[in-house]
PDB file of C-alpha atoms in Angstrom:
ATOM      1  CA  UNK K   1      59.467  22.480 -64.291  1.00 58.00           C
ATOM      2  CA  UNK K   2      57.280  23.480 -66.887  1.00 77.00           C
ATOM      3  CA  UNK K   3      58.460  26.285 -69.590  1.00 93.00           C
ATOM      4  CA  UNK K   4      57.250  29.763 -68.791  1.00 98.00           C
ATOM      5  CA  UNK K   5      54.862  31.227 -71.753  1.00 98.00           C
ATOM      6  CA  UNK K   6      56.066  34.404 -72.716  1.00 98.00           C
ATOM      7  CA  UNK K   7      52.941  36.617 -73.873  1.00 98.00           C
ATOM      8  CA  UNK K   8      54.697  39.095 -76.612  1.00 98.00           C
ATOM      9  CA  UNK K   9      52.446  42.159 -77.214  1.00 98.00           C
ATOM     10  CA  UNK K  10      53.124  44.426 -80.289  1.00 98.00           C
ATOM     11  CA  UNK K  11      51.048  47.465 -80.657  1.00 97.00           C
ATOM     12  CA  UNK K  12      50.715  49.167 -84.060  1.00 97.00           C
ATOM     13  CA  UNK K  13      48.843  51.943 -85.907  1.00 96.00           C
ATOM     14  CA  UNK K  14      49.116  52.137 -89.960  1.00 96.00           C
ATOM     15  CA  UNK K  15      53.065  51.250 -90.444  1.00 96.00           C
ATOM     16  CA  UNK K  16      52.197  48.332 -93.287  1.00 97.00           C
ATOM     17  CA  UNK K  17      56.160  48.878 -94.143  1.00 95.00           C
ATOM     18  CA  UNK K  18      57.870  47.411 -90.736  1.00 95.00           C
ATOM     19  CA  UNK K  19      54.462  45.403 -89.075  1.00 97.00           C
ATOM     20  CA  UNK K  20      56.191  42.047 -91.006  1.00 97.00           C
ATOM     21  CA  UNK K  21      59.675  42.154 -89.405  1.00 97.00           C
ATOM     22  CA  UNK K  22      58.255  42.061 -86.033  1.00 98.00           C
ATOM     23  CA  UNK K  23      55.476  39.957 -86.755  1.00 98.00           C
ATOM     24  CA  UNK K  24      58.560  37.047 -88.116  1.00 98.00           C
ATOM     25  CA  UNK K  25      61.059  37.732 -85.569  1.00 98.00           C
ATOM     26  CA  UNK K  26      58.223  36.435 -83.062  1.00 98.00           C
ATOM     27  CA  UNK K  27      57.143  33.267 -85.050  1.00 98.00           C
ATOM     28  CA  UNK K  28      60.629  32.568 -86.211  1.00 98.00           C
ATOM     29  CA  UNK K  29      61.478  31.755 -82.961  1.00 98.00           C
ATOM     30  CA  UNK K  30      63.047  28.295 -81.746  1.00 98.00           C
ATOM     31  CA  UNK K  31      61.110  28.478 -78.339  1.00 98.00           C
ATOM     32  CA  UNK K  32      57.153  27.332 -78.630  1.00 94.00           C
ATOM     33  CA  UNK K  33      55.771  28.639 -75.562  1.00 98.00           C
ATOM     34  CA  UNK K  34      54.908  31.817 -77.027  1.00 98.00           C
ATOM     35  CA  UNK K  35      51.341  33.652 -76.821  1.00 98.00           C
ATOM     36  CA  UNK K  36      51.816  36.126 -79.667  1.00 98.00           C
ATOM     37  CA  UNK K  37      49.099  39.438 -78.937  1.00 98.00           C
ATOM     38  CA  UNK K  38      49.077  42.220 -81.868  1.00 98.00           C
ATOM     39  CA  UNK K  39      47.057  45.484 -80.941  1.00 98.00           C
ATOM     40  CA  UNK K  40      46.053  47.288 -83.750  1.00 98.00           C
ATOM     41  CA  UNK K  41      44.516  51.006 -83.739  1.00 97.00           C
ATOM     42  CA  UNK K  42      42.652  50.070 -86.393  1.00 96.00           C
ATOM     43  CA  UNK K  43      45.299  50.370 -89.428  1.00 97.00           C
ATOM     44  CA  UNK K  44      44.237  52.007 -92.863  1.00 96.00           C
ATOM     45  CA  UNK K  45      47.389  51.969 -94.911  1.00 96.00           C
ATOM     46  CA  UNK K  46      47.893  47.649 -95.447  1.00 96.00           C
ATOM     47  CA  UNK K  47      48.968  47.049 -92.004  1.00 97.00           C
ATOM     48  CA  UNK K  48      46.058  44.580 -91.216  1.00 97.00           C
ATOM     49  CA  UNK K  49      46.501  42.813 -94.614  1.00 97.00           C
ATOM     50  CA  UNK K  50      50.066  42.388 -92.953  1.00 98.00           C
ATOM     51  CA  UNK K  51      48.764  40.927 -89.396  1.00 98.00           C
ATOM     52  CA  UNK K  52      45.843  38.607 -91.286  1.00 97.00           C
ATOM     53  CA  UNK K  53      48.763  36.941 -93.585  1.00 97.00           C
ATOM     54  CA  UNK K  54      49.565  35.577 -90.291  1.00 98.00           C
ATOM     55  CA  UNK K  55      46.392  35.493 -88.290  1.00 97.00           C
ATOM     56  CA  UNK K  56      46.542  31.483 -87.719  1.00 97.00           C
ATOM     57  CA  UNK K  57      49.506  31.729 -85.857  1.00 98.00           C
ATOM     58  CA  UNK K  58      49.061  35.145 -83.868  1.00 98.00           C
ATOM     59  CA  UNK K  59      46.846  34.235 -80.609  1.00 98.00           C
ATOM     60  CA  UNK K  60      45.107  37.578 -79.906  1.00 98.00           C
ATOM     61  CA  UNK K  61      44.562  39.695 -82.795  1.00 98.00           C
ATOM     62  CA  UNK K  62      42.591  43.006 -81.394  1.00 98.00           C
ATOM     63  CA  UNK K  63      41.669  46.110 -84.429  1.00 97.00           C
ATOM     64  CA  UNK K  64      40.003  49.193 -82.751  1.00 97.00           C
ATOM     65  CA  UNK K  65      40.481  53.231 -82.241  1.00 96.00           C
ATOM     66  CA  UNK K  66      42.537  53.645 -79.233  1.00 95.00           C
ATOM     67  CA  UNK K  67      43.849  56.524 -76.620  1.00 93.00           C
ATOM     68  CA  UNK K  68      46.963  56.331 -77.679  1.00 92.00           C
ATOM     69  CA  UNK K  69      50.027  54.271 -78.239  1.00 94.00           C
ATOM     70  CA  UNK K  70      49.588  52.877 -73.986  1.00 96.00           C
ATOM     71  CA  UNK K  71      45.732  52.549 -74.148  1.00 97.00           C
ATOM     72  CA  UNK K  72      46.448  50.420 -76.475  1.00 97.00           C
ATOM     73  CA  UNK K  73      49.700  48.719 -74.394  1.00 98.00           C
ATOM     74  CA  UNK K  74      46.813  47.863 -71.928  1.00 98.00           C
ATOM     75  CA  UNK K  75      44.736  45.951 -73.566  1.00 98.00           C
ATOM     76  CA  UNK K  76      47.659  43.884 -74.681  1.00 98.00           C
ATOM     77  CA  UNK K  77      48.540  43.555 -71.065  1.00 98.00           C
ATOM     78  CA  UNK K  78      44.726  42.689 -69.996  1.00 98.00           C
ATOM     79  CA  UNK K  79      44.671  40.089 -72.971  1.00 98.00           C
ATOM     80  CA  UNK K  80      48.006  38.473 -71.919  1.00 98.00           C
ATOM     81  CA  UNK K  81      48.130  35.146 -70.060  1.00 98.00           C
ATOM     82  CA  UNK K  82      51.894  34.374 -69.951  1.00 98.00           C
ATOM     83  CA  UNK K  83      54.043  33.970 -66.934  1.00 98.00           C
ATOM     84  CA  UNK K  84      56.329  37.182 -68.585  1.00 98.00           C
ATOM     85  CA  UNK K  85      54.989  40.226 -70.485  1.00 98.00           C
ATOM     86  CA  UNK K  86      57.302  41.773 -73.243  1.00 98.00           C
ATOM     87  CA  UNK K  87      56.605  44.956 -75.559  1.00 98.00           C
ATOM     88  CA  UNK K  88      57.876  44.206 -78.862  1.00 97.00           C
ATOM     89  CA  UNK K  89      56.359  47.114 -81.152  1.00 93.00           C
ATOM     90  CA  UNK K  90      55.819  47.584 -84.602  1.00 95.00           C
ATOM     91  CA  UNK K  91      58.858  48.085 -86.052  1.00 94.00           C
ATOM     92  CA  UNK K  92      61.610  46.190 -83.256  1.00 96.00           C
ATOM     93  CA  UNK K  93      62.719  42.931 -83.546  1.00 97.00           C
ATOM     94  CA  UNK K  94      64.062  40.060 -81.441  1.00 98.00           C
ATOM     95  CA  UNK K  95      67.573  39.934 -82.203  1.00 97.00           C
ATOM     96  CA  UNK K  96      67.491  36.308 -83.455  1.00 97.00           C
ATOM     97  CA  UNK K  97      65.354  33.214 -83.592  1.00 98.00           C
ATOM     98  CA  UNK K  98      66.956  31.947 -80.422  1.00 98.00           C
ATOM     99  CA  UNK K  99      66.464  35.355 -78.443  1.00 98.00           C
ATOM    100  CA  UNK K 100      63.218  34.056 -76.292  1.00 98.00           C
ATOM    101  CA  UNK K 101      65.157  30.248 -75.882  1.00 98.00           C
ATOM    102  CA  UNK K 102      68.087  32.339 -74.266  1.00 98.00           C
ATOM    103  CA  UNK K 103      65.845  34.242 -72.191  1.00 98.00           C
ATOM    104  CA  UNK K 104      64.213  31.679 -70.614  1.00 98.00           C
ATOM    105  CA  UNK K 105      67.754  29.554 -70.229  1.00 97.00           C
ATOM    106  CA  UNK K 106      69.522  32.415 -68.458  1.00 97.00           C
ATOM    107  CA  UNK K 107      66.899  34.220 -67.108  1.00 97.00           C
ATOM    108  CA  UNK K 108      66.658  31.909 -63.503  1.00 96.00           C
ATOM    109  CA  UNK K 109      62.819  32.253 -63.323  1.00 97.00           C
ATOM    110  CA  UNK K 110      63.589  36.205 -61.886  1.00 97.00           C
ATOM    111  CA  UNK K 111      60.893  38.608 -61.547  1.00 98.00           C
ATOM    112  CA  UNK K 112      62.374  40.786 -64.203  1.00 97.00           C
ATOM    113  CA  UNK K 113      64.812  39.547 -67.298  1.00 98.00           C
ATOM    114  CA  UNK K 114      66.577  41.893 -69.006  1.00 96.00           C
ATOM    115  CA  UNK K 115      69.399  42.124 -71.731  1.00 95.00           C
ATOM    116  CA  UNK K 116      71.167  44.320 -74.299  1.00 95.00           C
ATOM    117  CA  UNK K 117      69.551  46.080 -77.662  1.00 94.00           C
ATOM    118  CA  UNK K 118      70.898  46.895 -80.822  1.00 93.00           C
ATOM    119  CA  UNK K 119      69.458  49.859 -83.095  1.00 92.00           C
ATOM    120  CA  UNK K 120      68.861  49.573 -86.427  1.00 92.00           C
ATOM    121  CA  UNK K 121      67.560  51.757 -89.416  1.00 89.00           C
ATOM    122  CA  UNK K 122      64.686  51.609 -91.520  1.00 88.00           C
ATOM    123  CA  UNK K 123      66.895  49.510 -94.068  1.00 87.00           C
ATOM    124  CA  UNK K 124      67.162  47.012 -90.905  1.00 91.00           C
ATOM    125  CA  UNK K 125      71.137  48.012 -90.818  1.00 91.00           C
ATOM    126  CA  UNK K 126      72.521  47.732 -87.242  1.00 90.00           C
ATOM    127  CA  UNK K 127      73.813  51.464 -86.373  1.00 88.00           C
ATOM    128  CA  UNK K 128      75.312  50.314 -83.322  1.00 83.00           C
ATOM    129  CA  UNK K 129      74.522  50.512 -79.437  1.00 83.00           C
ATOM    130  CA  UNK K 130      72.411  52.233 -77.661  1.00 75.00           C
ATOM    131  CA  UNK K 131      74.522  54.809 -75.518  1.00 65.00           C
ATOM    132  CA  UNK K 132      73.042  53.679 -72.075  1.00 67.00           C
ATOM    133  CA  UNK K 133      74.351  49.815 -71.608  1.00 76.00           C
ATOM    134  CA  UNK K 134      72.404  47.560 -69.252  1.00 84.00           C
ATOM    135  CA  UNK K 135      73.710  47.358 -65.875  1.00 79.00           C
ATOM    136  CA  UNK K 136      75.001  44.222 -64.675  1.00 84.00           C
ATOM    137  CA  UNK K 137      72.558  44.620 -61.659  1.00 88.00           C
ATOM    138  CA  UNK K 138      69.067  46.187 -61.779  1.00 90.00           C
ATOM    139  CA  UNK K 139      66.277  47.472 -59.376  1.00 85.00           C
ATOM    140  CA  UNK K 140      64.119  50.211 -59.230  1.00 84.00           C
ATOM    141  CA  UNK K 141      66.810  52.789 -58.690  1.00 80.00           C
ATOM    142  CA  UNK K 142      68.682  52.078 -61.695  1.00 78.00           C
ATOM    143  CA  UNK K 143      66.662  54.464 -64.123  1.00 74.00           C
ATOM    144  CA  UNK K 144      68.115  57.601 -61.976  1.00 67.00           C
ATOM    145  CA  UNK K 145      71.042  58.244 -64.599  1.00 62.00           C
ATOM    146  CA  UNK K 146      68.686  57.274 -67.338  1.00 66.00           C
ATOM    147  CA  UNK K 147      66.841  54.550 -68.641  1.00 69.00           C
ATOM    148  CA  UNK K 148      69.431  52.118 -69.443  1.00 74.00           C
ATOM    149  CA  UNK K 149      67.679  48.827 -70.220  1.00 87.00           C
ATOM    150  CA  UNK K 150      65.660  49.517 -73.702  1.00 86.00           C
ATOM    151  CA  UNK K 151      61.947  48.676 -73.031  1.00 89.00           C
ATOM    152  CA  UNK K 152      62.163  46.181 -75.954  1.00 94.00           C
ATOM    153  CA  UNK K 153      64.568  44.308 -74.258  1.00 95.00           C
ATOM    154  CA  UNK K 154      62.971  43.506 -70.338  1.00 96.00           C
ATOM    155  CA  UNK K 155      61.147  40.659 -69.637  1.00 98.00           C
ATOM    156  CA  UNK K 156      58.555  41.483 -66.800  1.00 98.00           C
ATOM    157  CA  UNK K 157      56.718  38.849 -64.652  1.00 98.00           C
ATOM    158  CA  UNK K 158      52.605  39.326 -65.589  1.00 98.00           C
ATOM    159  CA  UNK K 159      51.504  39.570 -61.955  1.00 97.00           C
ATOM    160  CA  UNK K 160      54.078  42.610 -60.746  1.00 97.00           C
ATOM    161  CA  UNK K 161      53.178  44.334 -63.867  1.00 97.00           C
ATOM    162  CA  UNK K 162      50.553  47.180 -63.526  1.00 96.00           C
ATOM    163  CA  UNK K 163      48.826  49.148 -66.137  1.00 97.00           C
ATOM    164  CA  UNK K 164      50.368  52.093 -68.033  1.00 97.00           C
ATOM    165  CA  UNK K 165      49.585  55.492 -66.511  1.00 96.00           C
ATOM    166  CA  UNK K 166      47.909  57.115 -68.988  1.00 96.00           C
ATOM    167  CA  UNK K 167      48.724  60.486 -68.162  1.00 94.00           C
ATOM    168  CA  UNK K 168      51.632  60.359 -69.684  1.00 92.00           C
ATOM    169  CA  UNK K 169      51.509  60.551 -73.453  1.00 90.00           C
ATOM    170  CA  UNK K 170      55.314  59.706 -74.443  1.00 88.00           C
ATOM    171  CA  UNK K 171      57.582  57.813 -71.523  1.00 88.00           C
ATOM    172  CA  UNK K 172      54.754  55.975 -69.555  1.00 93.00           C
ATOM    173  CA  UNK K 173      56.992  52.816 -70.168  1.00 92.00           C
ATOM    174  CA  UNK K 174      59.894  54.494 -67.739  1.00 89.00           C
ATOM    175  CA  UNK K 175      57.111  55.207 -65.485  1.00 93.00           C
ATOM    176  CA  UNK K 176      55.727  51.421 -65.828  1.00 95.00           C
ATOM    177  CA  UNK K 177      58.703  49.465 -65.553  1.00 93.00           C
ATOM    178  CA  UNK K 178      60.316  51.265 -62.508  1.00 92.00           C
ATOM    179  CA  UNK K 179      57.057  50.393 -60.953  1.00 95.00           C
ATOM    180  CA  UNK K 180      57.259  46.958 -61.562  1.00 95.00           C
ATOM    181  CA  UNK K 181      60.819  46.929 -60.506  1.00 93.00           C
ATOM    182  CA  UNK K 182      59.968  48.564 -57.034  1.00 94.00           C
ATOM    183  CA  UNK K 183      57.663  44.966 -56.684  1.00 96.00           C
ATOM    184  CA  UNK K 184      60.251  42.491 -58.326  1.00 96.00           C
ATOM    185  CA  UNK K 185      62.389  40.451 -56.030  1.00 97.00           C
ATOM    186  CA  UNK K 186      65.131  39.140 -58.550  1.00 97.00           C
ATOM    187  CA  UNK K 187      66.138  40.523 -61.932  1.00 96.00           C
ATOM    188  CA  UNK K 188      68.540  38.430 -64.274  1.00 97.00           C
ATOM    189  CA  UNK K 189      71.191  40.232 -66.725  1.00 96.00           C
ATOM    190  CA  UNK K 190      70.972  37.725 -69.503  1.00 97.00           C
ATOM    191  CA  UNK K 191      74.636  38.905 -70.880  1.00 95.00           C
ATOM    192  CA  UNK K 192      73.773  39.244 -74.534  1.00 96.00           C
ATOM    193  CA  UNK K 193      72.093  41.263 -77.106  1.00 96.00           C
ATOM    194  CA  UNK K 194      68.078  40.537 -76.927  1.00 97.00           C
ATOM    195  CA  UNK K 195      66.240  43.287 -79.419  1.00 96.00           C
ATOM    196  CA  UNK K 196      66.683  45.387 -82.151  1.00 95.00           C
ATOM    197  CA  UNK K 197      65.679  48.765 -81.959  1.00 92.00           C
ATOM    198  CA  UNK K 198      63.928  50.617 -84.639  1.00 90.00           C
ATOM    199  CA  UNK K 199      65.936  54.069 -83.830  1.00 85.00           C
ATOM    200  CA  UNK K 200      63.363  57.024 -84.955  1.00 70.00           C
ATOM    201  CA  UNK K 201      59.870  56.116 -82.738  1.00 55.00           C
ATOM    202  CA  UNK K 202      58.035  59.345 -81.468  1.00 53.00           C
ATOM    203  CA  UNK K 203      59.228  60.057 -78.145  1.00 48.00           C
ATOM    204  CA  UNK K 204      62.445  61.296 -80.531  1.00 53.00           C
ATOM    205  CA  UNK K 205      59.821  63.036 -82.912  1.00 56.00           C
ATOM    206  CA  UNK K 206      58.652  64.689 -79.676  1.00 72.00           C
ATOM    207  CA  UNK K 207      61.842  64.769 -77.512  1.00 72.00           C
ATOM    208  CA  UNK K 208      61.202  67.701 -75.580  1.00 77.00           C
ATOM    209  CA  UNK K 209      58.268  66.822 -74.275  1.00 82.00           C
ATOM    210  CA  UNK K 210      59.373  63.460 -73.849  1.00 78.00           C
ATOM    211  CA  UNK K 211      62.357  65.096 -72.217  1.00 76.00           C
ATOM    212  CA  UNK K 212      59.731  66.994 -69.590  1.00 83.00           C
ATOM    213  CA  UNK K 213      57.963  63.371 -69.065  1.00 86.00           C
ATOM    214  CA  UNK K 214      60.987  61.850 -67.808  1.00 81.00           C
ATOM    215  CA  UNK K 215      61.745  64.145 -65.449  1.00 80.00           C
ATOM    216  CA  UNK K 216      58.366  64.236 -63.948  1.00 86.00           C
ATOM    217  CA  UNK K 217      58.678  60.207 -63.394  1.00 88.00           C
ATOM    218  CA  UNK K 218      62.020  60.183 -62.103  1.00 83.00           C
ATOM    219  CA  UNK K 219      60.969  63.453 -59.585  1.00 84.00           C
ATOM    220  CA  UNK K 220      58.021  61.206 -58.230  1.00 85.00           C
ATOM    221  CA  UNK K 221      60.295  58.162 -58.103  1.00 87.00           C
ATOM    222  CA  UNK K 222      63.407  59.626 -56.659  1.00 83.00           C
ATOM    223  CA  UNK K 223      62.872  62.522 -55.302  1.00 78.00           C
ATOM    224  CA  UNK K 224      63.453  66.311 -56.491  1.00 72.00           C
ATOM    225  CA  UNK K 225      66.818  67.253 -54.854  1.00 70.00           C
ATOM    226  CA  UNK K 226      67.809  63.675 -55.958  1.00 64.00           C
ATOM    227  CA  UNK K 227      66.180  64.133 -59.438  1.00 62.00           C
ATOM    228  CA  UNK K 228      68.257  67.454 -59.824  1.00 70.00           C
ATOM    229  CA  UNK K 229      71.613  66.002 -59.054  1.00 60.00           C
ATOM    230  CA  UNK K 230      71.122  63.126 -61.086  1.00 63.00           C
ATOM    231  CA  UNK K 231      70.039  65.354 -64.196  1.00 60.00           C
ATOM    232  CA  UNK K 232      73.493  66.919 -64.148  1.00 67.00           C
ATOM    233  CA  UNK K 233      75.062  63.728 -63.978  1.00 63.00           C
ATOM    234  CA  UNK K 234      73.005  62.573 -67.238  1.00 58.00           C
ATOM    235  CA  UNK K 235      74.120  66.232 -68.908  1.00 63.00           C
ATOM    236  CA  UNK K 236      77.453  65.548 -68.179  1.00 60.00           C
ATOM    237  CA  UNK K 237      77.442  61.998 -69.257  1.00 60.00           C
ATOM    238  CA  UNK K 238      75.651  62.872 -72.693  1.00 60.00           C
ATOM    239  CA  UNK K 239      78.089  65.764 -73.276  1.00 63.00           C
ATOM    240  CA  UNK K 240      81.231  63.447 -72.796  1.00 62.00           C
ATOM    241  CA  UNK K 241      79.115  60.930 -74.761  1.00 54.00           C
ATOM    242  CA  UNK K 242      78.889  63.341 -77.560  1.00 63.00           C
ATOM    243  CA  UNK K 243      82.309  64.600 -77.741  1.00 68.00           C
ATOM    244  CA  UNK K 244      83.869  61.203 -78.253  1.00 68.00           C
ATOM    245  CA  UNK K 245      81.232  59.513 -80.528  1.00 61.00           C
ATOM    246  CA  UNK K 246      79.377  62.380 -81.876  1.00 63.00           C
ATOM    247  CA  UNK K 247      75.491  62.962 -81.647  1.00 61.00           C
ATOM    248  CA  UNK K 248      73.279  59.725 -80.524  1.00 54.00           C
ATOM    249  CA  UNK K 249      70.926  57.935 -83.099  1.00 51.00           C
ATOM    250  CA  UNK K 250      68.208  57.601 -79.934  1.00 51.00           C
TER     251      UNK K 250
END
């Protein structure tokens, strides 16, 4: 059986000082099967001196205004041609040159491949964990608690994977992959740490009304009496989280 290509789509607007440790965690990996897609929104600060350093081996190189941080996660997705789409964005890394090798070794040619994430600063120190750890089995239910499978870090099959809903402006990617979960026949825990996590993005700059997002897409998903049950269950959880390791970095 042939290897699956894994299209890799990293979208970035004018952030010249992290662009280059995404851009080499992709081509620094063992596995060649890689279509490498970089979405710019048209970058004034460096960041496409960054990207054209490397333009001979990045496949899709796209610089233009954009809607927003998902417009622009769309036209990655409409310029992908791989078997698996991943969202790697300015800033993350894969957590080793091996990472997409392992993937593809463990991942049992499921519908959706997911694994564990590590955060890290802007000095690229690992801070820890995130507090939400990957389940050992997923579907489309298991983002009721909370979304505990870091978008960096799931490996969707291109043809159950639909365009970002654009109407939301901070946590379309809950939205997106609980979608694509509701479609996906198998998903495959991978067991091991796949992404690093730049800790800091702007749903945290804009929390609450990231916060309000959320609960909007798990409402439509799950329902509102279930959605208001399951919100005290995440308070409680990120109280008790709190108390014994003291405020979270995400």
């Amino acid at each position: 059986m042939t290897s699956p290509k894994i299209s890799i789509i990293t979208i970035v607007y004018n952030n010249v000082r992290d662009i280059e440790h995404t851009i080499l965690s992709v081509l620094n990996q063992t596995y060649d099967n890689i279509e490498y897609i970089i979405i710019d929104g048209a970058s004034t600060d460096g960041t496409l001196d960054v990207i054209n350093k490397y333009r001979g081996s990045i496949d899709v190189i796209v610089s233009e205004k954009d809607k927003g941080i998902y417009d622009a996660m769309n036209k990655g997705l409409s310029k992908a041609t791989g078997d698996y789409v991943l969202f790697l964005n300015s800033g993350d890394e894969l957590y080793d040159n091996s990472t997409i090798q392992t993937v593809v070794e463990r991942g049992n040619n499921a519908d959706i491949i997911y694994g564990e994430t590590k955060l890290v600063d802007e000095e690229r120190r690992i801070v820890g964990d995130r507090r939400h750890k990957a389940p050992s089995t997923f579907d489309w239910k298991s983002f009721r608690y909370g979304m505990n499978v870091c978008h960096q870090a799931i490996y969707i099959k291109r043809n159950i994977a639909e365009p970002y809903d654009l109407q939301y402006k901070l946590s379309a990617d809950i939205d997106w992959v609980i979608r694509a979960a509701k479609k996906a026949k198998t998903a495959q825990y991978v067991h091991c740490y796949v992404a690093r996590y730049l800790v800091g993005g702007m749903s945290q700059k804009r929390h609450r009304q990231s916060l309000k997002e959320r609960y909007e897409i798990f409402k439509k998903h799950y329902g509102t009496i279930p959605n208001i049950f399951n919100h005290i269950v995440i308070a409680f959880r990120l109280i008790k989280y709190r108390i014994t390791h003291g405020k979270t970095r995400e």
